[in-house]
Coordinates of C-alpha atoms and ligand atoms in Angstrom, one line a residue:
M236 CA -19.9 -24.5 -17.2
P237 CA -18.0 -27.8 -15.7
D238 CA -15.6 -29.3 -17.8
S239 CA -16.4 -31.9 -20.0
P240 CA -15.1 -35.3 -18.6
A241 CA -13.3 -35.4 -21.8
S242 CA -11.3 -32.0 -21.3
A243 CA -11.1 -32.6 -17.7
S244 CA -9.1 -35.7 -18.4
L245 CA -6.6 -34.1 -20.5
G246 CA -5.9 -31.4 -17.5
T247 CA -5.2 -28.7 -19.7
H248 CA -6.5 -26.1 -17.3
D249 CA -5.5 -27.1 -14.1
V250 CA -4.3 -24.0 -11.6
T251 CA -1.7 -23.9 -9.4
N252 CA 0.9 -22.0 -7.9
Q253 CA -1.0 -18.9 -8.6
P254 CA -1.8 -16.9 -5.7
A255 CA -5.2 -16.5 -4.9
P256 CA -7.1 -13.4 -5.1
R257 CA -6.5 -11.0 -2.0
G258 CA -10.1 -10.4 -1.1
D259 CA -11.0 -7.8 1.1
L260 CA -8.0 -5.7 2.5
D261 CA -7.2 -3.7 5.8
L262 CA -5.2 -1.0 4.5
W263 CA -4.6 0.2 8.2
A264 CA -4.7 -3.1 10.4
G265 CA -2.3 -4.7 7.7
D266 CA 0.2 -2.1 7.6
A267 CA 2.5 -2.0 11.2
A268 CA 4.4 1.1 9.5
L269 CA 2.1 2.9 8.7
R270 CA 0.4 2.7 12.3
A271 CA 3.9 3.3 14.0
H272 CA 4.8 6.6 11.6
A273 CA 1.2 8.0 12.0
R274 CA 1.1 7.5 15.6
A275 CA 4.2 9.2 16.0
A276 CA 2.9 12.4 13.8
G277 CA -0.3 12.5 15.7
A278 CA -2.8 11.3 13.3
D279 CA -5.8 10.3 14.0
A280 CA -5.6 6.2 14.3
A281 CA -9.4 5.6 14.7
L282 CA -10.4 7.7 11.6
L283 CA -7.4 5.7 9.8
G284 CA -8.6 2.4 10.9
D285 CA -11.8 3.1 9.5
F286 CA -10.8 4.7 6.2
G287 CA -8.1 1.8 5.6
A288 CA -10.8 -1.1 6.2
A289 CA -13.4 0.9 4.1
I290 CA -11.0 1.8 0.9
G291 CA -8.9 -1.4 0.8
T292 CA -11.9 -3.9 0.2
A293 CA -11.7 -6.0 -3.2
E294 CA -14.9 -3.7 -4.1
M295 CA -12.9 -0.6 -4.1
R296 CA -10.3 -2.0 -5.8
A297 CA -12.2 -3.3 -8.4
A298 CA -13.7 0.5 -9.1
G299 CA -9.9 1.6 -8.9
R300 CA -9.2 -0.5 -11.6
D301 CA -12.7 0.1 -13.6
A302 CA -11.8 4.0 -13.3
N303 CA -8.2 2.9 -14.7
R304 CA -10.0 0.8 -17.5
H305 CA -12.8 3.4 -19.0
L306 CA -11.0 6.6 -19.3
P307 CA -12.8 10.1 -18.8
E308 CA -14.2 11.1 -21.9
F309 CA -14.7 14.6 -23.0
V310 CA -17.9 16.1 -24.3
P311 CA -17.5 19.5 -25.7
F312 CA -21.2 19.7 -27.6
D313 CA -24.7 18.7 -26.8
A314 CA -26.8 17.0 -29.7
A315 CA -27.7 20.5 -31.0
G316 CA -24.5 21.8 -31.5
R317 CA -24.2 23.7 -28.1
R318 CA -21.1 24.1 -25.9
L319 CA -20.8 21.7 -23.1
D320 CA -17.3 21.5 -22.3
E321 CA -18.0 18.5 -20.0
V322 CA -16.3 15.5 -19.1
R323 CA -18.0 12.4 -18.4
F324 CA -16.5 9.7 -16.0
H325 CA -17.2 5.8 -15.4
P326 CA -19.1 5.5 -12.3
A327 CA -16.4 3.7 -10.1
Y328 CA -14.6 7.1 -10.8
H329 CA -17.5 8.9 -9.0
D330 CA -17.6 6.0 -6.2
L331 CA -13.9 6.5 -5.4
M332 CA -14.3 10.1 -5.2
R333 CA -17.4 9.9 -3.1
A334 CA -15.6 7.5 -0.6
G335 CA -12.9 10.1 -0.5
I336 CA -14.2 13.3 0.0
G337 CA -16.9 11.6 1.9
A338 CA -14.1 10.5 4.6
G339 CA -12.6 13.9 5.0
Y340 CA -9.7 13.6 2.5
A341 CA -9.8 17.5 1.8
A342 CA -11.8 18.8 4.9
L343 CA -10.3 17.5 7.5
P344 CA -7.0 19.4 8.4
W345 CA -9.6 22.3 8.1
E346 CA -12.2 21.1 10.4
G347 CA -9.8 22.0 13.7
A348 CA -9.2 18.6 14.8
A349 CA -5.5 18.1 16.2
G350 CA -3.2 16.3 13.5
G351 CA -5.6 16.9 10.7
H352 CA -2.5 17.4 8.0
A353 CA -1.2 13.9 9.7
T354 CA -4.0 12.3 9.2
H355 CA -4.9 13.7 5.5
A356 CA -1.4 12.6 4.7
A357 CA -2.1 9.3 6.0
M358 CA -5.3 9.2 3.7
V359 CA -3.1 10.2 0.6
Y360 CA -1.2 7.3 1.3
L361 CA -4.1 5.3 1.6
M362 CA -6.0 6.0 -1.4
S363 CA -2.7 6.0 -3.4
Q364 CA -2.9 2.6 -2.9
V365 CA -6.3 1.8 -4.5
E366 CA -6.6 4.3 -7.2
P367 CA -4.1 7.5 -7.4
G368 CA -6.0 9.4 -9.9
V369 CA -8.7 10.7 -7.3
C370 CA -6.1 11.9 -5.5
C371 CA -5.5 14.9 -7.9
P372 CA -8.7 16.5 -7.8
M373 CA -9.3 15.8 -4.1
T374 CA -5.7 17.1 -3.0
M375 CA -6.6 20.3 -5.2
T376 CA -9.6 20.9 -3.2
Y377 CA -7.7 20.4 0.1
A378 CA -4.7 22.5 -0.6
A379 CA -6.8 25.7 -2.4
V380 CA -8.1 26.2 1.3
P381 CA -5.5 28.2 2.7
A382 CA -4.7 30.2 -0.9
L383 CA -8.5 31.4 -0.4
R384 CA -7.6 33.1 3.0
A385 CA -6.2 36.0 0.8
D386 CA -9.7 37.1 0.2
P387 CA -12.7 36.8 2.9
A388 CA -15.3 36.9 0.8
L389 CA -14.6 34.2 -1.8
L390 CA -13.3 32.0 1.4
A391 CA -16.8 32.4 2.9
D392 CA -18.2 31.2 -0.4
W393 CA -16.1 28.5 -1.1
V394 CA -14.5 27.0 2.0
P395 CA -17.5 25.8 3.4
R396 CA -18.3 23.6 0.4
L397 CA -14.6 22.5 -0.5
T398 CA -14.9 21.2 3.1
A399 CA -18.4 19.6 3.0
R400 CA -17.3 16.1 2.9
L401 CA -19.8 16.3 0.4
Y402 CA -19.2 14.9 -3.2
D403 CA -21.4 16.8 -5.6
P404 CA -20.3 16.5 -9.1
A405 CA -23.3 18.2 -10.6
A406 CA -22.3 21.0 -13.1
R407 CA -24.0 24.0 -11.9
P408 CA -23.4 27.1 -10.0
L409 CA -22.2 27.4 -6.4
A410 CA -25.0 28.8 -4.8
A411 CA -27.1 25.3 -6.1
K412 CA -23.8 23.1 -4.6
G413 CA -23.8 21.5 -1.3
G414 CA -20.3 20.2 -2.1
A415 CA -17.7 21.6 -4.4
T416 CA -14.0 20.7 -5.9
M417 CA -11.3 23.3 -6.8
G418 CA -8.6 22.8 -9.7
M419 CA -5.3 24.8 -10.6
A420 CA -4.7 26.5 -13.7
M421 CA -1.0 27.7 -13.7
T422 CA 0.9 25.9 -16.6
E423 CA 1.1 27.6 -19.9
K424 CA 3.2 26.1 -23.0
Q425 CA 6.1 28.2 -22.7
G426 CA 6.6 27.4 -19.2
G427 CA 5.5 25.3 -16.4
S428 CA 8.0 25.5 -13.4
D429 CA 8.6 29.1 -14.5
V430 CA 5.2 30.6 -14.4
R431 CA 6.4 34.3 -14.6
A432 CA 6.2 33.4 -18.6
N433 CA 2.4 33.2 -18.1
T434 CA 0.6 35.2 -21.2
T435 CA -2.7 34.8 -19.9
T436 CA -4.1 38.1 -19.5
A437 CA -7.0 39.2 -17.0
V438 CA -8.8 42.9 -17.6
P439 CA -10.7 44.7 -15.1
D440 CA -14.6 44.2 -15.7
G441 CA -16.3 46.2 -12.7
D442 CA -15.7 44.4 -9.6
H443 CA -13.9 41.6 -11.1
Y444 CA -12.1 40.5 -14.4
R445 CA -11.9 39.0 -17.6
L446 CA -9.6 36.4 -18.6
T447 CA -8.5 35.3 -21.8
G448 CA -5.5 32.8 -22.9
H449 CA -4.6 29.2 -22.7
K450 CA -3.7 26.7 -20.2
W451 CA -1.4 23.8 -21.5
F452 CA -2.2 21.9 -18.3
C453 CA -5.6 21.8 -16.1
S454 CA -6.2 18.6 -14.4
A455 CA -9.6 17.8 -12.8
P456 CA -11.5 20.3 -15.3
M457 CA -14.7 19.3 -14.4
S458 CA -14.0 21.1 -10.9
D459 CA -16.2 23.8 -10.0
G460 CA -13.8 26.7 -9.9
F461 CA -9.6 27.0 -10.7
L462 CA -7.1 29.2 -8.9
T463 CA -5.7 30.8 -12.0
L464 CA -2.2 32.6 -12.5
A465 CA -2.9 35.3 -15.3
Q466 CA -1.3 38.8 -15.9
A467 CA -2.9 42.3 -14.9
T468 CA -1.7 45.4 -15.1
G469 CA -0.1 45.6 -11.6
G470 CA 1.6 42.1 -13.0
L471 CA 1.3 38.3 -12.4
T472 CA -2.1 37.8 -10.4
C473 CA -4.2 35.0 -8.7
F474 CA -7.9 34.5 -9.7
L475 CA -10.6 32.2 -8.6
V476 CA -12.2 31.0 -12.3
P477 CA -15.2 29.8 -11.4
R478 CA -17.0 27.0 -13.8
W479 CA -20.5 28.1 -13.6
L480 CA -21.7 31.9 -13.2
D481 CA -25.3 32.4 -11.6
E482 CA -26.5 32.9 -15.6
G483 CA -25.0 30.2 -17.1
R484 CA -21.5 28.6 -18.1
N485 CA -18.3 30.5 -17.5
A486 CA -16.2 31.2 -20.8
I487 CA -14.0 28.1 -20.3
H488 CA -13.4 25.9 -22.9
I489 CA -11.9 22.6 -22.8
Q490 CA -9.5 22.2 -26.1
R491 CA -8.6 18.4 -25.3
L492 CA -7.9 16.0 -22.8
K493 CA -4.1 14.9 -22.5
D494 CA -3.6 11.1 -23.7
K495 CA -1.5 10.4 -20.5
L496 CA 0.8 7.7 -19.6
G497 CA -0.8 6.7 -16.5
N498 CA -3.4 8.4 -13.9
R499 CA -6.0 7.7 -16.4
A500 CA -8.8 7.7 -14.0
N501 CA -8.0 11.3 -13.5
A502 CA -8.6 13.8 -16.8
S503 CA -6.1 16.2 -17.7
A504 CA -7.2 19.0 -20.3
E505 CA -6.0 21.9 -22.1
I506 CA -8.2 24.9 -21.9
E507 CA -8.8 28.2 -22.8
Y508 CA -10.6 31.2 -21.1
H509 CA -12.1 33.4 -23.4
G510 CA -13.1 36.5 -21.5
A511 CA -14.2 34.1 -18.5
L512 CA -15.1 36.0 -15.4
G513 CA -12.1 35.9 -12.4
Y514 CA -12.6 37.0 -9.1
R515 CA -8.9 38.0 -7.9
L516 CA -7.5 36.4 -4.9
G517 CA -5.0 38.7 -3.4
D518 CA -3.3 41.6 -4.7
E519 CA -2.4 42.2 -8.2
G520 CA 1.3 41.5 -8.3
A521 CA 1.1 38.7 -5.8
G522 CA 0.0 35.7 -7.7
V523 CA 3.0 33.8 -7.3
R524 CA 2.9 34.2 -3.6
T525 CA -0.9 33.7 -3.4
I526 CA -0.9 30.4 -5.3
L527 CA 2.1 29.1 -3.6
E528 CA -0.4 28.7 -0.4
M529 CA -1.7 26.2 -2.7
V530 CA 1.3 24.5 -4.0
H531 CA 2.7 23.9 -0.7
H532 CA -0.1 22.3 0.7
T533 CA -0.3 20.1 -2.8
R534 CA 3.5 19.4 -2.3
L535 CA 2.9 17.6 0.8
D536 CA 0.8 14.8 -1.1
T537 CA 2.8 14.8 -3.9
A538 CA 5.4 13.9 -1.3
M539 CA 2.9 11.2 0.4
A540 CA 1.9 9.8 -2.5
P541 CA 4.8 7.6 -3.9
A542 CA 5.1 6.2 -0.3
G543 CA 1.5 4.8 -0.9
L544 CA 2.7 3.8 -4.3
M545 CA 5.7 1.7 -3.1
R546 CA 3.7 0.2 -0.2
A547 CA 1.1 -0.8 -2.9
A548 CA 3.3 -2.6 -5.3
L549 CA 5.4 -4.2 -2.4
A550 CA 2.3 -5.8 -0.6
E551 CA 1.4 -7.2 -4.3
A552 CA 4.7 -8.7 -4.4
H553 CA 4.8 -9.6 -0.8
H554 CA 1.8 -11.6 -1.7
W555 CA 3.0 -13.2 -4.7
A556 CA 6.1 -14.2 -3.1
R557 CA 4.1 -16.0 -0.4
H558 CA 1.8 -18.0 -2.2
R559 CA 3.9 -18.7 -5.2
S560 CA 6.8 -21.5 -5.9
A561 CA 10.0 -22.2 -7.8
F562 CA 12.1 -24.5 -7.9
Q563 CA 10.6 -26.4 -4.7
K564 CA 10.4 -23.6 -2.6
R565 CA 7.9 -20.5 -2.1
L566 CA 9.7 -17.4 -3.5
I567 CA 9.6 -15.8 -0.1
D568 CA 11.7 -18.5 1.4
Q569 CA 14.5 -17.9 -1.4
P570 CA 17.4 -16.1 0.2
L571 CA 17.7 -13.9 -3.0
M572 CA 14.0 -13.0 -3.0
R573 CA 14.1 -12.1 0.8
A574 CA 17.3 -9.8 0.2
V575 CA 15.5 -8.0 -2.7
L576 CA 12.5 -7.4 -0.8
A577 CA 14.2 -6.5 2.3
D578 CA 15.7 -3.7 0.4
L579 CA 12.6 -2.6 -1.0
A580 CA 11.2 -2.0 2.6
L581 CA 14.0 0.2 3.2
D582 CA 13.3 3.0 0.8
W583 CA 9.2 2.5 1.3
E584 CA 9.4 2.9 5.0
G585 CA 11.7 5.6 4.8
A586 CA 9.7 7.2 2.7
L587 CA 6.4 6.7 4.8
A588 CA 8.5 7.9 7.7
L589 CA 9.9 11.2 6.3
G590 CA 6.3 11.8 4.4
M591 CA 4.2 11.9 8.0
H592 CA 7.1 13.5 9.8
V593 CA 6.6 16.5 7.4
A594 CA 2.8 16.2 7.6
R595 CA 3.3 16.7 11.4
A596 CA 5.1 20.0 10.8
F597 CA 1.5 21.2 8.8
D598 CA 0.2 20.7 12.1
G599 CA 2.5 22.4 13.8
Q600 CA 1.8 26.1 15.2
G601 CA 4.9 29.2 14.7
A602 CA 7.4 30.3 12.5
E603 CA 9.8 27.2 13.0
A604 CA 7.0 24.7 12.2
R605 CA 6.3 26.6 9.4
A606 CA 10.0 27.0 8.2
F607 CA 10.6 23.0 8.9
A608 CA 7.5 22.4 6.7
R609 CA 8.8 24.4 3.9
L610 CA 11.8 22.5 3.8
G611 CA 10.7 19.1 4.9
V612 CA 8.1 19.2 2.2
A613 CA 10.6 19.9 -0.4
L614 CA 13.4 17.0 0.8
A615 CA 10.7 14.5 1.0
K616 CA 8.8 15.3 -2.1
F617 CA 12.5 15.3 -4.3
L618 CA 13.7 11.9 -2.6
S619 CA 10.4 9.6 -2.5
N620 CA 9.6 10.7 -5.8
K621 CA 13.3 9.6 -6.9
L622 CA 12.8 6.0 -5.2
C623 CA 9.4 5.6 -6.2
P624 CA 9.9 4.4 -9.9
G625 CA 12.6 2.1 -9.0
V626 CA 10.8 0.1 -6.3
V627 CA 7.7 -0.4 -8.1
Y628 CA 9.4 -1.6 -11.0
E629 CA 11.4 -4.5 -8.9
A630 CA 8.4 -5.0 -7.1
M631 CA 6.6 -5.6 -10.7
E632 CA 10.0 -8.1 -11.5
A633 CA 9.2 -10.1 -7.9
M634 CA 5.9 -11.2 -9.6
G635 CA 7.4 -12.8 -12.7
G636 CA 5.5 -12.0 -15.8
M637 CA 2.0 -11.2 -14.0
G638 CA 3.4 -8.5 -12.9
Y639 CA 3.5 -7.0 -16.4
V640 CA -0.5 -7.8 -16.9
E641 CA -3.2 -5.5 -16.1
D642 CA -4.7 -8.0 -14.0
T643 CA -2.7 -6.9 -11.2
P644 CA -2.2 -3.3 -10.1
L645 CA 1.7 -3.2 -11.0
P646 CA 1.1 -1.8 -14.6
M647 CA -1.7 1.1 -13.0
L648 CA 1.0 2.0 -10.2
Y649 CA 4.1 1.8 -12.5
R650 CA 2.3 4.4 -14.9
E651 CA 2.1 6.5 -12.0
A652 CA 5.0 6.0 -10.2
P653 CA 7.1 9.1 -12.0
L654 CA 4.1 11.8 -11.7
N655 CA 4.4 13.0 -8.2
S656 CA 7.9 13.9 -9.2
I657 CA 6.8 15.9 -12.6
W658 CA 4.2 18.4 -11.1
E659 CA 4.0 20.8 -8.4
G660 CA 7.7 21.5 -9.2
S661 CA 9.5 18.9 -10.7
G662 CA 12.8 17.4 -9.6
N663 CA 15.5 20.0 -10.0
V664 CA 12.9 22.3 -9.2
M665 CA 12.3 20.8 -5.4
A666 CA 16.3 20.6 -5.4
L667 CA 17.0 24.2 -6.1
D668 CA 13.7 25.2 -3.7
V669 CA 15.9 23.3 -0.8
L670 CA 19.2 25.1 -1.5
R671 CA 16.7 28.5 -1.4
A672 CA 15.2 27.1 1.7
I673 CA 18.5 26.8 3.6
A674 CA 20.4 29.7 1.9
R675 CA 17.7 32.3 2.9
E676 CA 15.7 30.5 5.5
P677 CA 18.5 29.8 8.4
A678 CA 15.9 28.9 10.8
A679 CA 14.5 26.1 8.7
L680 CA 17.9 24.3 8.3
E681 CA 18.4 25.1 12.2
V682 CA 15.4 23.2 13.0
L683 CA 16.4 20.7 10.5
I684 CA 19.7 19.9 12.3
A685 CA 18.1 19.9 15.5
E686 CA 15.6 17.3 14.2
M687 CA 18.3 15.3 12.8
K688 CA 20.4 15.4 16.3
L689 CA 17.8 14.2 18.3
A690 CA 18.8 10.7 17.0
A691 CA 23.0 11.3 17.4
G692 CA 24.7 8.5 19.6
A693 CA 22.1 6.1 18.0
D694 CA 24.5 4.7 15.2
T695 CA 27.9 5.6 14.3
R696 CA 27.2 5.4 10.6
F697 CA 24.5 7.8 11.2
D698 CA 26.9 9.9 13.0
R699 CA 29.5 10.3 10.3
H700 CA 26.3 11.1 7.7
L701 CA 25.8 14.1 10.0
E702 CA 29.3 15.3 10.3
R703 CA 29.3 15.2 6.2
I704 CA 26.3 17.0 6.3
G705 CA 28.0 19.5 8.9
W706 CA 30.9 19.8 6.9
R707 CA 29.2 20.9 3.9
I708 CA 27.1 23.7 5.7
A709 CA 30.2 24.9 7.1
E710 CA 31.9 25.0 4.0
K711 CA 28.7 26.9 2.3
R712 CA 28.6 25.0 -1.1
F713 CA 25.5 25.4 -2.2
S714 CA 26.2 25.7 -5.9
E715 CA 23.1 25.1 -8.1
A716 CA 25.0 21.8 -9.6
D717 CA 25.4 20.5 -6.2
A718 CA 21.5 20.9 -5.4
R719 CA 20.6 17.2 -5.8
Q720 CA 23.3 16.1 -3.9
I721 CA 22.6 18.4 -1.0
A722 CA 18.8 17.8 -1.0
M723 CA 19.6 13.9 -1.3
E724 CA 21.8 14.2 2.0
L725 CA 19.3 16.0 4.1
A726 CA 16.5 14.0 3.0
L727 CA 18.4 10.9 4.1
G728 CA 19.8 12.3 7.0
L729 CA 16.2 13.0 8.3
Q730 CA 15.1 9.5 7.1
G731 CA 17.9 8.2 9.0
S732 CA 17.0 10.0 12.3
L733 CA 13.3 9.1 12.0
L734 CA 13.8 5.7 11.6
L735 CA 16.4 5.4 14.6
R736 CA 13.5 6.7 16.6
H737 CA 10.1 5.8 15.0
S738 CA 11.5 1.9 13.4
P739 CA 12.6 -1.5 15.0
G740 CA 16.2 -1.5 15.4
Y741 CA 16.8 -3.7 12.3
V742 CA 15.3 -1.4 10.2
A743 CA 17.4 1.3 11.4
D744 CA 20.8 -0.5 11.0
A745 CA 19.8 -1.8 7.3
F746 CA 18.8 1.8 6.2
C747 CA 22.1 3.1 8.2
A748 CA 24.4 0.7 6.2
T749 CA 23.1 0.7 3.4
R750 CA 21.8 4.2 2.3
L751 CA 23.9 6.4 4.6
E752 CA 27.2 4.5 4.2
D753 CA 29.3 4.9 0.8
G754 CA 29.1 2.5 -1.8
I755 CA 25.0 1.8 -1.7
G756 CA 24.3 -0.7 -4.6
L757 CA 22.6 0.0 -8.3
A758 CA 20.6 -2.7 -7.9
F759 CA 18.3 -3.6 -4.9
G760 CA 19.3 -6.9 -3.4
L761 CA 22.9 -6.2 -2.6
L762 CA 22.4 -6.0 1.2
P763 CA 25.7 -6.3 3.1
D764 CA 25.9 -9.6 5.6
G765 CA 24.8 -9.1 9.1
L766 CA 21.5 -7.2 8.5
D767 CA 17.8 -9.3 9.7
E768 CA 16.5 -9.4 6.3
Q769 CA 13.6 -11.6 7.8
A770 CA 12.8 -9.3 10.1
I771 CA 12.3 -6.9 8.0
V772 CA 10.6 -8.7 5.6
D773 CA 8.2 -9.6 8.1
R774 CA 7.3 -6.2 9.1
A775 CA 6.8 -5.0 5.5
R776 CA 4.3 -8.1 5.0
P777 CA 0.8 -7.2 4.7
K778 CA -0.7 -8.9 7.9
L779 CA -4.3 -10.1 7.6
D780 CA -3.3 -10.7 3.9
Ligands
LIG288 C1 -0.9 14.7 -15.7 C2 -0.3 16.0 -15.7 C3 -1.3 16.7 -14.9 C4 -0.8 18.3 -14.8 N1 -2.0 18.8 -14.3 C5 -1.9 20.3 -13.7 C6 -2.8 21.3 -13.2 O1 -3.9 20.7 -13.1 N2 -2.5 22.7 -13.4 C7 -1.4 23.2 -13.8 O2 -0.9 24.2 -13.7 N3 -0.2 22.3 -14.3 C8 -0.3 21.1 -14.3 N4 0.6 20.1 -14.6 C9 1.7 20.6 -15.7 C10 3.0 20.5 -14.6 O3 2.7 21.0 -13.0 C11 4.1 20.8 -15.0 O4 4.4 19.8 -16.1 C12 5.2 21.0 -14.5 O5 5.3 22.3 -13.5 C13 6.8 20.9 -15.3 O6 6.5 22.4 -16.0 P1 6.9 22.1 -17.6 O7 6.1 21.1 -18.2 O8 6.5 23.3 -18.5 O9 8.2 21.8 -17.7 P2 9.5 22.9 -17.5 O10 9.1 23.8 -16.4 O11 9.9 23.0 -18.9 O12 10.6 21.9 -17.2 C14 11.4 21.0 -17.4 C15 12.4 20.4 -16.6 O13 13.4 21.3 -16.5 C16 13.9 21.7 -15.1 N5 14.0 22.9 -14.7 C17 13.4 23.6 -14.5 N6 13.9 24.8 -14.4 C18 15.4 24.6 -14.5 C19 16.4 25.2 -13.2 N7 16.6 26.4 -13.0 N8 17.5 24.1 -13.5 C20 17.7 23.0 -13.7 N9 16.6 22.2 -14.0 C21 15.1 22.9 -14.4 C22 12.4 21.0 -14.4 O14 12.6 20.5 -13.2 C23 12.3 19.9 -15.6 O15 12.5 18.6 -15.2 C24 0.5 18.8 -15.1 C25 1.3 17.8 -15.5 C26 0.9 16.7 -16.0 C27 1.9 15.6 -16.3

């Protein structure tokens, strides 16, 4: 309704100095660093171009907001009191799932095209910017495929549907579905990292097993099946527990949904198996080895997602700083704001480069690539997730009070920022995994060092960092208490090498000066003199915005 002449003359609601809505965003074309690192990793640029444009529209971003606002609802019973154990989602959630699954998020790496894992990883990065909650069910679906190789019959039944690029949320038996999703049920009350403490039991029943027990965290409980760890006679064993059987619902009861800090669009449940039918996957006693195939791949996504969250936060901060003025100057033109944004961009581009490079190793063939992927994914998951919350918070502050308000994506990104570190192996577990890998798999360490050395001689600060790593390895100081330090040094060394090789000189220069030299500041914006801050800020700026 137009203002009445009286209220217009009072001028109480003039909107000035507030950035306009960002409209449709092309998350691929507008991200120069993504294009560089995705190409270096062998990802499919054409496919990512389409996906980045489609997923960044104002409509998709509004769907992300809706899916976060309207939480999944647990529907335990039907009107007559019969068990349903369903979760009802807002239509926006289904739209996002359809967009991701339809574009090949879960399927691509298994379709045989070159660079499939790298392309998938870039999709995780893009999707995380729009709505990170839907990544969880799609990631588990992607990651279940290699674990299913432990059983040819299950592989034949399930993989065509998991990789069908068809989102079919209907609750019905697998045979009646064109597309399916998979979840994972490992964590119990008494232990998540230490899954050998699982007490859920599996008792043989004909050709299959009956599972009884409680799972303390089970995300995406509306999935069509769950890879589950349970104790069988031969020890901890992996099972595929379908949600539906031909004769009706399997005995999986949802107890309640977790009331989570973030990751709100996604449902995470406590569930119980009441003699639920399970198909054994792999040998009895080989449960950890079998499910680690899945966990290895979910770790790739949890290493990549923080780069996407950082990107989304930084892009919002850039938009704000370019269109808002204080003290007669745009924020982006204020030297101190420039220093902060440049500093933030270094962590983001480092995480992006590292994640994409590790994804490339998932596409590689042979023992060396596999050894490197195992060590690299632990390094990337550890470091990128440690950096993510700080970057998101600082980007929030760059937007002033509006960064704290739900009209912007910053609160959603902030709530999501710690999560990828917690699940699929929390920070300490990942750092200890790095130690184990370098102690037990010398090939992995050799490939890592060789990879870092590809940039030797390019920067004296990088060379000194390499030297320090060399001393530490020669001293064999691998005590558990040093694990975070070792993981951090190796991850930074690999990031440095990648930025020196694949990023503009001004980015690598600033990274080496501030991340590889002693005296890194305790806050962002403490860059030393002599760095090209303006160029770094320009590179991180969302183009076409
Ligand atoms: C939103 C959400 C969704 C989830 N969805 C699922 C799901 O779908 N399926 C599923 O199975 N699980 C799921 N989880 C559970 C998650 O994987 C676990 O919470 C995680 O593995 C940690 O286990 P925990 O909570 O038992 O913590 P603990 O294992 O008790 O760990 C607590 C802390 O101790 C540290 N720690 C552990 N061992 C050591 C050590 N040796 N030395 C030093 N420190 C150590 C850990 O790093 C961690 O910081 C989900 C969790 C969340 C938050």
